[in-house]
mmCIF file with all atom_site columns, C-alpha atoms in Angstrom:
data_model
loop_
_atom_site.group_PDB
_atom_site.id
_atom_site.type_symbol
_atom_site.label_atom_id
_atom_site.label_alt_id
_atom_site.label_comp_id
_atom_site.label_asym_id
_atom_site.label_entity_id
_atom_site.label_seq_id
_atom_site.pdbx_PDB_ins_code
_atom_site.Cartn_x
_atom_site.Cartn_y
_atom_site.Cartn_z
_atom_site.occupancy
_atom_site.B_iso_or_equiv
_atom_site.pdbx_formal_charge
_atom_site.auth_seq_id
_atom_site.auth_comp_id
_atom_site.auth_asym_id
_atom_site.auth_atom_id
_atom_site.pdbx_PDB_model_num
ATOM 1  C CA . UNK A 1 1  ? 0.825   10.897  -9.605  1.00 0.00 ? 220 UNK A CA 1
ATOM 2  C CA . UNK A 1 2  ? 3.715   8.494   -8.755  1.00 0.00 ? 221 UNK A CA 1
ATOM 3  C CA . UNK A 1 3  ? 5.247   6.950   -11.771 1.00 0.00 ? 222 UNK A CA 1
ATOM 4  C CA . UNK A 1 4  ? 8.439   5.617   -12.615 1.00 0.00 ? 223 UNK A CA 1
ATOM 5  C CA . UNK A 1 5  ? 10.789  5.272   -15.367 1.00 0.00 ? 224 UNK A CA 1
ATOM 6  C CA . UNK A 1 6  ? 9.818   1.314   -16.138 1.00 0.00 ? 225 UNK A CA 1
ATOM 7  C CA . UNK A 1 7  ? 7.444   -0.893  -14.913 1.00 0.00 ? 226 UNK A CA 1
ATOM 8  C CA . UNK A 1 8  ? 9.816   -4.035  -13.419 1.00 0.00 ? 227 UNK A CA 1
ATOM 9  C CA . UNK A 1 9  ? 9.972   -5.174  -9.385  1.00 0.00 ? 228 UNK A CA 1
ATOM 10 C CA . UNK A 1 10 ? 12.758  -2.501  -9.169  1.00 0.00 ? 229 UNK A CA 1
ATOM 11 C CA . UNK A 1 11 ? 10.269  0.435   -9.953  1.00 0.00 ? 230 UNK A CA 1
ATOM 12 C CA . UNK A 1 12 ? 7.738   -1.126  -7.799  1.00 0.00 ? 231 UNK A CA 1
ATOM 13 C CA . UNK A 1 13 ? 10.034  -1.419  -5.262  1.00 0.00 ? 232 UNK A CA 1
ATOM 14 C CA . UNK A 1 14 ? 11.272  2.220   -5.622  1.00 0.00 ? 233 UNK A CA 1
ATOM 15 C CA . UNK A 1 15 ? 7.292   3.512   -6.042  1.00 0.00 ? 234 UNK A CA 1
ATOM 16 C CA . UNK A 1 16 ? 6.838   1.877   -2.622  1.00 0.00 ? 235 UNK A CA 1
ATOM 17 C CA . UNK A 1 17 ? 9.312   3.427   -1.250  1.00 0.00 ? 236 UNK A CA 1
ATOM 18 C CA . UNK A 1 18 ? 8.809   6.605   -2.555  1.00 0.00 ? 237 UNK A CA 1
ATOM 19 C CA . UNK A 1 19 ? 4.803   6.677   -1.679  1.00 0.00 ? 238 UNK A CA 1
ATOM 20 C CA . UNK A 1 20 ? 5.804   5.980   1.993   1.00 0.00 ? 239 UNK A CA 1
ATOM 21 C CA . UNK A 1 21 ? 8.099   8.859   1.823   1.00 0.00 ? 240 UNK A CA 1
ATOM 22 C CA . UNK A 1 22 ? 5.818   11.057  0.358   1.00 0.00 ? 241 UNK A CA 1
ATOM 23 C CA . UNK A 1 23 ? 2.754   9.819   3.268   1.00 0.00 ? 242 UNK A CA 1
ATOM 24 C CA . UNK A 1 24 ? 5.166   10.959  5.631   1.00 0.00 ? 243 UNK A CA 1
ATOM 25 C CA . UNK A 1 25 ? 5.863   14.048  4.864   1.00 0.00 ? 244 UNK A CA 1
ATOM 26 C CA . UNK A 1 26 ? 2.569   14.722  4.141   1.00 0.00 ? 245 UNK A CA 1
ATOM 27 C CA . UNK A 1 27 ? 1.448   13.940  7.880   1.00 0.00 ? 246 UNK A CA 1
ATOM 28 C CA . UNK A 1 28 ? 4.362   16.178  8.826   1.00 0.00 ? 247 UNK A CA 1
ATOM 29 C CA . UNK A 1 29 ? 2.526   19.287  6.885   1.00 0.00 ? 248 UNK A CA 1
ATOM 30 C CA . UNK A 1 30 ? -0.973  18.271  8.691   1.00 0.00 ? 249 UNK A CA 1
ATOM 31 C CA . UNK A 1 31 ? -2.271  16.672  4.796   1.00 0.00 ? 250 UNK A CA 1
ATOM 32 C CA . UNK A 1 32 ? -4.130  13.753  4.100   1.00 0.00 ? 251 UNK A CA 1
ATOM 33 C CA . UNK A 1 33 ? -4.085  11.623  0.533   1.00 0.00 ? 252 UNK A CA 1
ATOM 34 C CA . UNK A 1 34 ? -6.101  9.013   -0.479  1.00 0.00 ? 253 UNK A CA 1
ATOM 35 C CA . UNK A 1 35 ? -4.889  6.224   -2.658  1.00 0.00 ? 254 UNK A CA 1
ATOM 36 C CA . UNK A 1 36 ? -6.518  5.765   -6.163  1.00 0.00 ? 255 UNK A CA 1
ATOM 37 C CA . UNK A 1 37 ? -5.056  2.480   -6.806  1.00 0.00 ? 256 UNK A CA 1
ATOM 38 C CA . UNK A 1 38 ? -8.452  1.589   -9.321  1.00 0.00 ? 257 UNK A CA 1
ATOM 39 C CA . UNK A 1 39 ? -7.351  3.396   -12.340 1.00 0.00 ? 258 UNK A CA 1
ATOM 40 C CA . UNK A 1 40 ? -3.442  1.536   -12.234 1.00 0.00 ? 259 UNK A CA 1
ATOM 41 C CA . UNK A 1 41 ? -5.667  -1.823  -12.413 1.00 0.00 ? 260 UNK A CA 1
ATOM 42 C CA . UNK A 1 42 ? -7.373  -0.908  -16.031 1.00 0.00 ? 261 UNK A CA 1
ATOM 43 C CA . UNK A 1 43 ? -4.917  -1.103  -18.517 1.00 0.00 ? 262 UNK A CA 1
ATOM 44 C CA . UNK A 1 44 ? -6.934  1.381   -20.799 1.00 0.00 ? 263 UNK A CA 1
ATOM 45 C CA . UNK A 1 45 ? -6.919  4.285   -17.347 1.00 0.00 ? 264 UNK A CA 1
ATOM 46 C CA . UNK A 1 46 ? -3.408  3.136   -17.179 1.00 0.00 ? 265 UNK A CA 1
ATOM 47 C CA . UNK A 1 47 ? -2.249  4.059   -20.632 1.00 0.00 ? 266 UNK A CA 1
ATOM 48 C CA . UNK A 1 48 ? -4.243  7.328   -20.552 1.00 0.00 ? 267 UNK A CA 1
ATOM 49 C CA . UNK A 1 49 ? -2.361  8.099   -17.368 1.00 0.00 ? 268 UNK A CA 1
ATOM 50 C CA . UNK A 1 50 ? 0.606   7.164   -19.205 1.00 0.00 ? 269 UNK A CA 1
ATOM 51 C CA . UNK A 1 51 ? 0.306   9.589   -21.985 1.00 0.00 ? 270 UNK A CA 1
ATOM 52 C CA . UNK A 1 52 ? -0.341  12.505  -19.636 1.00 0.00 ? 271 UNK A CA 1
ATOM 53 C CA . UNK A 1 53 ? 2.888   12.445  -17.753 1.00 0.00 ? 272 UNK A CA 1
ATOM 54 C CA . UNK A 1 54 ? 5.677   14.683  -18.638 1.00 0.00 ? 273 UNK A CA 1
ATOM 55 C CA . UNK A 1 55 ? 8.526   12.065  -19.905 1.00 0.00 ? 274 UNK A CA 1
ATOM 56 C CA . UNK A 1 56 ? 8.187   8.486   -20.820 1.00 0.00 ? 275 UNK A CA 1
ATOM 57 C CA . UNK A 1 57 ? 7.300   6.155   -17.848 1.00 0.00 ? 276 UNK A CA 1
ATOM 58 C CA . UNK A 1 58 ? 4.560   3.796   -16.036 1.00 0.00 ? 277 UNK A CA 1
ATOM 59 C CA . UNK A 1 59 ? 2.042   5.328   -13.462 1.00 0.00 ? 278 UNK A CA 1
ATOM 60 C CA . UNK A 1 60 ? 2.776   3.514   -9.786  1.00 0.00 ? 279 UNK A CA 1
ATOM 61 C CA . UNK A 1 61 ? -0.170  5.237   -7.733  1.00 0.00 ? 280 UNK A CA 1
ATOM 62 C CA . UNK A 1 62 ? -2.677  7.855   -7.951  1.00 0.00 ? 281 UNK A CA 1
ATOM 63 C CA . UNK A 1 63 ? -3.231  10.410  -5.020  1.00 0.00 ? 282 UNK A CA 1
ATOM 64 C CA . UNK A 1 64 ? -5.498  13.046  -3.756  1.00 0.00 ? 283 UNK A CA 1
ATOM 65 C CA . UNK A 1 65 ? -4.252  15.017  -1.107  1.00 0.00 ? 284 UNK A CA 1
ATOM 66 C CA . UNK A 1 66 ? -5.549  17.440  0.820   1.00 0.00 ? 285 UNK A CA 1
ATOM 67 C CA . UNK A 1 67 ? -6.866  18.557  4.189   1.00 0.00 ? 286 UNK A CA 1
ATOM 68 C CA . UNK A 1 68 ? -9.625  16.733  6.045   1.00 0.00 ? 287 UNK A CA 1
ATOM 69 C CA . UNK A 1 69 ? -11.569 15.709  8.988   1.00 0.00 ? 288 UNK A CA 1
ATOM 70 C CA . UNK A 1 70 ? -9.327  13.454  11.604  1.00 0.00 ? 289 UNK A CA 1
ATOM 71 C CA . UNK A 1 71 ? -10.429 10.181  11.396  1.00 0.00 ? 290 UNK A CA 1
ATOM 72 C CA . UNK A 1 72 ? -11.280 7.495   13.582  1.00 0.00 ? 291 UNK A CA 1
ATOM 73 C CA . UNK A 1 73 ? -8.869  5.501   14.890  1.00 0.00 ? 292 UNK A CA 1
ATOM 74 C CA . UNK A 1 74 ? -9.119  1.784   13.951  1.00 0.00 ? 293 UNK A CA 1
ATOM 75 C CA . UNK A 1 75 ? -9.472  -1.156  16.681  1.00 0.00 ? 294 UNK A CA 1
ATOM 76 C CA . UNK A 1 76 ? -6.499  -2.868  17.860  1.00 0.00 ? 295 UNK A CA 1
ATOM 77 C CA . UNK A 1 77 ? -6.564  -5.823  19.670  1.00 0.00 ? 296 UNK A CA 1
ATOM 78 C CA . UNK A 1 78 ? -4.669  -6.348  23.421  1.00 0.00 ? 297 UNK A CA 1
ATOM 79 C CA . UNK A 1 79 ? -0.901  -7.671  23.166  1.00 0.00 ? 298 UNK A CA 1
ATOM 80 C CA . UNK A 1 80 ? -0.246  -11.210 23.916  1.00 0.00 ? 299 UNK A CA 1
ATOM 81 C CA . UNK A 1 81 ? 3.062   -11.425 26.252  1.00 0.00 ? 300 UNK A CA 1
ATOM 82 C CA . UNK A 1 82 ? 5.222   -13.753 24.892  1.00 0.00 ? 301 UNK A CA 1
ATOM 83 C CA . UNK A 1 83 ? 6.045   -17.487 26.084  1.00 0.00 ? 302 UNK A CA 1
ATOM 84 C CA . UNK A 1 84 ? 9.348   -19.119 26.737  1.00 0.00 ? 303 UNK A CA 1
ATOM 85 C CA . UNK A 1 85 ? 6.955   -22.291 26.158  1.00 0.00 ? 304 UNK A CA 1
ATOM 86 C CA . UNK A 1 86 ? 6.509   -24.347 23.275  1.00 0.00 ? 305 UNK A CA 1
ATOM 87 C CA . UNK A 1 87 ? 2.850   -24.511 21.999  1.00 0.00 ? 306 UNK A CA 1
ATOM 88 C CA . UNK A 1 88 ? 1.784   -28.502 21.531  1.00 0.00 ? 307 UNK A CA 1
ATOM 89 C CA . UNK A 1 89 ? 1.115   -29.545 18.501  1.00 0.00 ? 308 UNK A CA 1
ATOM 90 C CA . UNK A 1 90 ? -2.981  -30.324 18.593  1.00 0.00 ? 309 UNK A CA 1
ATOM 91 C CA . UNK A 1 91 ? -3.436  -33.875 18.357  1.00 0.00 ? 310 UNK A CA 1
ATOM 92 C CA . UNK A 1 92 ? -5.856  -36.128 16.389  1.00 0.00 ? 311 UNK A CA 1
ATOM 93 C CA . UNK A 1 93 ? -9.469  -36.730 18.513  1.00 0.00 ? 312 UNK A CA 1
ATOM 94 C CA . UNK A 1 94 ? -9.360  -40.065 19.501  1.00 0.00 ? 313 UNK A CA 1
ATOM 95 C CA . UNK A 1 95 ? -11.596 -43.080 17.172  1.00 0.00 ? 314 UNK A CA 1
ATOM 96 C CA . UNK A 1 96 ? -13.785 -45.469 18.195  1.00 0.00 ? 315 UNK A CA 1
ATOM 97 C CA . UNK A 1 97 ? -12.805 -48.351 17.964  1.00 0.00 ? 316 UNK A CA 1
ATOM 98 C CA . UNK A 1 98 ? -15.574 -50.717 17.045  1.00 0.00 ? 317 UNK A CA 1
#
């Protein structure tokens, strides 16, 4: 479990960083986690969390790591080169005019 001392933008900010951190070295040791973000969203699985952690502080993420089947990698679409040309606004369709 990732938790953090309060539960303001700061923490967030410091969980974030600290989960991508954590990912990484994780790949580097061949693991795998999965991300139980559903129990941070009920306040009640929240709390519960809450009360099992060592110290006083306010579960970030959730995760199950292990080792696991390679998965498949996800579709990517082709790179469009970039332009030194500006892209025209699209213009109105022309009215009748009666």
């Amino acid at each position: 479990m990732l938790a953090t001392r309060s539960d303001r933008p700061a923490d967030w900010l410091r969980a974030g960083q600290a989960l991508q951190h954590a990912l990484l070295i994780l790949i580097l040791h061949g693991l795998h986690a999965s991300m139980l973000h559903q129990p941070m969203e009920w306040p009640d699985l929240r709390n519960r969390l809450a009360r099992s952690l060592p110290h006083r502080g306010a579960p970030q993420m959730l995760l199950r790591v292990g080792y696991g089947p390679v998965g498949f990698p996800t579709p990517r679409r082709m790179p469009v080169p970039p332009t030194d040309r500006l892209v025209p606004e699209p213009t109105a369709a022309p009215t009748a005019v009666a």
